Short mmCIF file of N, CA and C in Angstrom, two decimals:
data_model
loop_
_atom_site.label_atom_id
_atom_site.label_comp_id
_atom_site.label_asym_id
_atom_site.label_seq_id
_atom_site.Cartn_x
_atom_site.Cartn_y
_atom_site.Cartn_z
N UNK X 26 200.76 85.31 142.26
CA UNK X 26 200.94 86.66 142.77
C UNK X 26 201.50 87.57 141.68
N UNK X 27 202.04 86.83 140.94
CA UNK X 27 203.34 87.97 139.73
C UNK X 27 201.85 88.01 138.97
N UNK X 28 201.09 87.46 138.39
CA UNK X 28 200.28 87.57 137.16
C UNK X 28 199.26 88.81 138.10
N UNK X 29 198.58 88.45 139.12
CA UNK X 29 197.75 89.47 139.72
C UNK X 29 198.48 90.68 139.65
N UNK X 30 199.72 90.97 140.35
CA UNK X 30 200.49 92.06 140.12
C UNK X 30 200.58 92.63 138.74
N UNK X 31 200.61 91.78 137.72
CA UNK X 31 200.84 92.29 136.53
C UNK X 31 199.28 92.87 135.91
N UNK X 32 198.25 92.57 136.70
CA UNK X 32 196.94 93.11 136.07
C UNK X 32 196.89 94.29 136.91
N UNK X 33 197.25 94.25 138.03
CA UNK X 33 197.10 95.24 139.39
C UNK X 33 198.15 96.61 139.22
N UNK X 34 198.83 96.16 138.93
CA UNK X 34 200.00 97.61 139.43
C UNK X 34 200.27 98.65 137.86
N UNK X 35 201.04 99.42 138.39
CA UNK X 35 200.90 100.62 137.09
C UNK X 35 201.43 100.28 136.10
N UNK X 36 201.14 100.56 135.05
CA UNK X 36 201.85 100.93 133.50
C UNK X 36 202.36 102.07 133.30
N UNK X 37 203.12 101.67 132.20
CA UNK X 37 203.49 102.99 131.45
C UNK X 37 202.03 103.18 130.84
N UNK X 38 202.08 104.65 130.16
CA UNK X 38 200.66 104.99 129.24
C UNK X 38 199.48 105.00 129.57
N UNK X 39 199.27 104.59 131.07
CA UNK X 39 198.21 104.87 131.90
C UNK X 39 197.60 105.90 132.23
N UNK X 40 196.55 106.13 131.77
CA UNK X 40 195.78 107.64 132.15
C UNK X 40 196.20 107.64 133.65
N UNK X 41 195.90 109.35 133.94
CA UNK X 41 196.73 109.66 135.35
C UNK X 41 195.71 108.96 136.38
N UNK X 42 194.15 109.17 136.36
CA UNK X 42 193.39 108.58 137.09
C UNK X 42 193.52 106.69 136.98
N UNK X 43 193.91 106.28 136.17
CA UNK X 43 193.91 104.64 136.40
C UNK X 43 195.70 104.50 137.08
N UNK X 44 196.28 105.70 137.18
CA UNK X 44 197.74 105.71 137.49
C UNK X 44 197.72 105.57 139.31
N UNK X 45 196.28 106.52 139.31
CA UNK X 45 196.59 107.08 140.85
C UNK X 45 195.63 105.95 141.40
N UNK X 46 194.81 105.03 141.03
CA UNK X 46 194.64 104.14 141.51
C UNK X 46 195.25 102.43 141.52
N UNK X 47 196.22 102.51 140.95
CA UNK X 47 196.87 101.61 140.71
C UNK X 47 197.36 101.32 141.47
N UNK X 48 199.01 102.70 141.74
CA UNK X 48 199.59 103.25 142.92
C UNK X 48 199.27 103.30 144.12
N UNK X 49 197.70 103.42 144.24
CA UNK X 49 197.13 103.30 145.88
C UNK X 49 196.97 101.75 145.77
N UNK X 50 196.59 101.18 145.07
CA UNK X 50 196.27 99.40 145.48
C UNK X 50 197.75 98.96 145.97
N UNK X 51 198.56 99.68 144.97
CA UNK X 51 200.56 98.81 145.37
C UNK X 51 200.43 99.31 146.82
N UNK X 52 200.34 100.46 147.14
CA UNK X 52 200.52 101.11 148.80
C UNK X 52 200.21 100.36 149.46
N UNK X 53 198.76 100.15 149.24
CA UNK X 53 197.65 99.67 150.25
C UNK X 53 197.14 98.27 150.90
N UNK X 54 197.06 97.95 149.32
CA UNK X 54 196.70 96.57 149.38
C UNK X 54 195.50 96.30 149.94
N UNK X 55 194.22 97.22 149.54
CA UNK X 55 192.96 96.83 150.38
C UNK X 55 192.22 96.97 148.96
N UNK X 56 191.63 96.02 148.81
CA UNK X 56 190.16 95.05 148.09
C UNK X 56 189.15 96.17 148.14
N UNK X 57 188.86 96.22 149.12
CA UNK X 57 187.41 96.89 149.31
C UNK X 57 187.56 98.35 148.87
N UNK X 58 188.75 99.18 149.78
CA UNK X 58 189.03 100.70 149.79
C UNK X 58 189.45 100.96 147.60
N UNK X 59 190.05 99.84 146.81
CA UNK X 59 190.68 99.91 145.66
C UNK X 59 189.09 100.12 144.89
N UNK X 60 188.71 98.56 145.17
CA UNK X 60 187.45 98.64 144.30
C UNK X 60 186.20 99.94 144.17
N UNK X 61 186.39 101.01 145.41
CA UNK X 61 185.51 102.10 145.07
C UNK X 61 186.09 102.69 144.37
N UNK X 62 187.64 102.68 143.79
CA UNK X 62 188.40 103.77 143.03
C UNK X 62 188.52 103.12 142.06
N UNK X 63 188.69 101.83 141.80
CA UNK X 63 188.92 101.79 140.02
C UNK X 63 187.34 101.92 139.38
N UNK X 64 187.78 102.36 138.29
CA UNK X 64 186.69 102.88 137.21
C UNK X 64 186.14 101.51 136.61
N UNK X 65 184.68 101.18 136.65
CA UNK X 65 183.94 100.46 136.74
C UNK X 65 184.40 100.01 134.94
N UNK X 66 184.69 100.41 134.02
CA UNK X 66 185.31 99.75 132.82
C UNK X 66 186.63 98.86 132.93
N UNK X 67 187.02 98.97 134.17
CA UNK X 67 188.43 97.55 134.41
C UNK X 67 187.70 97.21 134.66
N UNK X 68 187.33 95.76 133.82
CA UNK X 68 186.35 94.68 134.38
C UNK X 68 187.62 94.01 135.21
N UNK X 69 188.85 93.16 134.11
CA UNK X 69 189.47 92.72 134.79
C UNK X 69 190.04 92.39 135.85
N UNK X 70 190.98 94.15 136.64
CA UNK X 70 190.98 94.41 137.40
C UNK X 70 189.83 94.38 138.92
N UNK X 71 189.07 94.39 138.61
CA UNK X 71 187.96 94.82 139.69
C UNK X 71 187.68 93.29 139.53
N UNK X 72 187.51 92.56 138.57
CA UNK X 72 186.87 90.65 139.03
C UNK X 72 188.52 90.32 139.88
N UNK X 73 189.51 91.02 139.44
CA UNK X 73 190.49 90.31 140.63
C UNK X 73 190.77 90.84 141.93
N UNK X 74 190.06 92.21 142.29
CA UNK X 74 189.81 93.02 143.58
C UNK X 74 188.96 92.19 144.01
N UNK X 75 188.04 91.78 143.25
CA UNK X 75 186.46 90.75 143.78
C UNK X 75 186.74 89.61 144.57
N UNK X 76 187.88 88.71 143.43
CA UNK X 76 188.91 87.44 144.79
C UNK X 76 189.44 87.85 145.32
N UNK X 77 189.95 89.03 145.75
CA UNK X 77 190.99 89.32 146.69
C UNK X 77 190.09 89.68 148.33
N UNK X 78 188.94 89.93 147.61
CA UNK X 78 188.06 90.69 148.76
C UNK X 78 187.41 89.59 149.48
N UNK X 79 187.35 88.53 148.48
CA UNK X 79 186.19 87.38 148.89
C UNK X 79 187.03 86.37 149.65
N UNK X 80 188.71 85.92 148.77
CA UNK X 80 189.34 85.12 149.39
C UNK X 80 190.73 85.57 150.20
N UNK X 81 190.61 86.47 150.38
CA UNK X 81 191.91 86.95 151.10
C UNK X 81 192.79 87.45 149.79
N UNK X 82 194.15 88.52 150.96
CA UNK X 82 194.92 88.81 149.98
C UNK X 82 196.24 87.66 149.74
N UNK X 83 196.08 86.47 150.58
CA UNK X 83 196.79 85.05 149.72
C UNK X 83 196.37 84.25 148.75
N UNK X 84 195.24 84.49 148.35
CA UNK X 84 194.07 83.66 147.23
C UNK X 84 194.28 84.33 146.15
N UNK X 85 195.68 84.14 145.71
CA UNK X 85 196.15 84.39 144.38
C UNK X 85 195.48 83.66 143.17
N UNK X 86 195.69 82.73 143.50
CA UNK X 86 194.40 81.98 142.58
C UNK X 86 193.30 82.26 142.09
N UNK X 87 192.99 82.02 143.70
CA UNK X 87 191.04 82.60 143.35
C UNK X 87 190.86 83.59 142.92
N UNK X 88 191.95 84.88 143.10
CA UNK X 88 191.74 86.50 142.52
C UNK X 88 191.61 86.14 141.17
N UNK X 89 192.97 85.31 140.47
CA UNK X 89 192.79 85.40 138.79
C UNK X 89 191.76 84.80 138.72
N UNK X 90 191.31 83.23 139.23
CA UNK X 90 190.18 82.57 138.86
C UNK X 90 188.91 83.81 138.54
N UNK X 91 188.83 84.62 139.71
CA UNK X 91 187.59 85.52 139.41
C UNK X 91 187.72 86.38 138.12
N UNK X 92 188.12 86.59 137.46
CA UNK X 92 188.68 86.65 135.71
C UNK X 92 188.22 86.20 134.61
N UNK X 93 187.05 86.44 134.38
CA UNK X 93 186.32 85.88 133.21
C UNK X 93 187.09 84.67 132.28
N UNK X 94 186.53 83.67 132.37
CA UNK X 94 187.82 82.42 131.62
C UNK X 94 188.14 82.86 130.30
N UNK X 95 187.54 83.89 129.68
CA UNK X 95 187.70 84.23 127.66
C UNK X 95 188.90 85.06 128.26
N UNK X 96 188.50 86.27 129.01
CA UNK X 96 189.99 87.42 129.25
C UNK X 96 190.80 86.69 129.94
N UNK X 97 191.43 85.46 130.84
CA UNK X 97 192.04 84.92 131.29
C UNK X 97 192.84 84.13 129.86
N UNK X 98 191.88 83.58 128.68
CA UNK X 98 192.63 83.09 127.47
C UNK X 98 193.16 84.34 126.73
N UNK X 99 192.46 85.13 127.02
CA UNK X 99 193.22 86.35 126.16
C UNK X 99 194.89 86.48 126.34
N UNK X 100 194.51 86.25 127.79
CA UNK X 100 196.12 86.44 128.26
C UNK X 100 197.15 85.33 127.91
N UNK X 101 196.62 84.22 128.09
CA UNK X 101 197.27 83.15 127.45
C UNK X 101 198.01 83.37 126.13
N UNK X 102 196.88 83.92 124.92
CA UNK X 102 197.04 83.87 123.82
C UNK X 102 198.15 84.91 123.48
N UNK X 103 198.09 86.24 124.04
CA UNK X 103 198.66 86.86 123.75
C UNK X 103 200.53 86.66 124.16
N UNK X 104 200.21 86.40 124.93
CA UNK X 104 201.63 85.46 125.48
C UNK X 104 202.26 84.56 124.75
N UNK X 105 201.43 83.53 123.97
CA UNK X 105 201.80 82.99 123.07
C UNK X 105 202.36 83.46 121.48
N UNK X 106 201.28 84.28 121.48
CA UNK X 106 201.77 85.29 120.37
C UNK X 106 202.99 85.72 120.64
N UNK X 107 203.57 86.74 121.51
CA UNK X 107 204.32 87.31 121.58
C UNK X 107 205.70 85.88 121.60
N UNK X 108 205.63 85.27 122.20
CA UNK X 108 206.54 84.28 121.72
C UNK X 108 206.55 83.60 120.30
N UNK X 109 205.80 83.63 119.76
CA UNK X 109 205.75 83.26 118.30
C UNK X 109 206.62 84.08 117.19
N UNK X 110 206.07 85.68 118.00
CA UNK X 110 206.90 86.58 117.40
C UNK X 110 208.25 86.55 117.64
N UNK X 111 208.78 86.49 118.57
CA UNK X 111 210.03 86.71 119.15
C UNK X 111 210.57 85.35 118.29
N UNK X 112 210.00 84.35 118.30
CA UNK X 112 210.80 83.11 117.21
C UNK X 112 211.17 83.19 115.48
N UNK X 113 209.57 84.00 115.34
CA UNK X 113 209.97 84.11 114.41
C UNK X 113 210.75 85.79 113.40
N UNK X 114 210.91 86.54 114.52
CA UNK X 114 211.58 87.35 113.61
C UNK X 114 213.26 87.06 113.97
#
């Protein structure tokens, strides 16, 4: 649930339109009503609206699973990185 949330909900530095749909998914929490509003370039986002729609909003899993497995390592990696960094400075 924390990792979906962390692809799902707002940022800082977010254009205002990926802001104001972000903000409506935290409100809302509807799959179907989100996915006509995010902008068809969040792949990410929208393959985890896709599990949420297909397996419920408890199929935390299946939402990330629906996550292309390369951008799912992305995330990995970068995570790792950032701990690498933090060790080594």
């Amino acid at each position: 649930e924390k990792a979906a949330n962390l692809i799902l909900c707002p940022r800082n530095g977010d254009k205002e339109e990926v802001a104001e749909v972000r903000n409506d998914w935290m409100k809302n929490k509807d799959p179907v009503a989100s996915l006509k509003k995010f902008p068809r370039w969040m792949h990410s986002e929208r393959a985890a609206l896709e599990g949420y729609k297909q397996f419920g909003l408890t199929g935390h899993q299946n939402a990330m699973s629906a996550i292309p497995r390369n951008v799912r390592l992305m995330y990995v990696h970068a995570y790792q990185s950032t701990i690498w960094n933090l060790m080594a400075s």
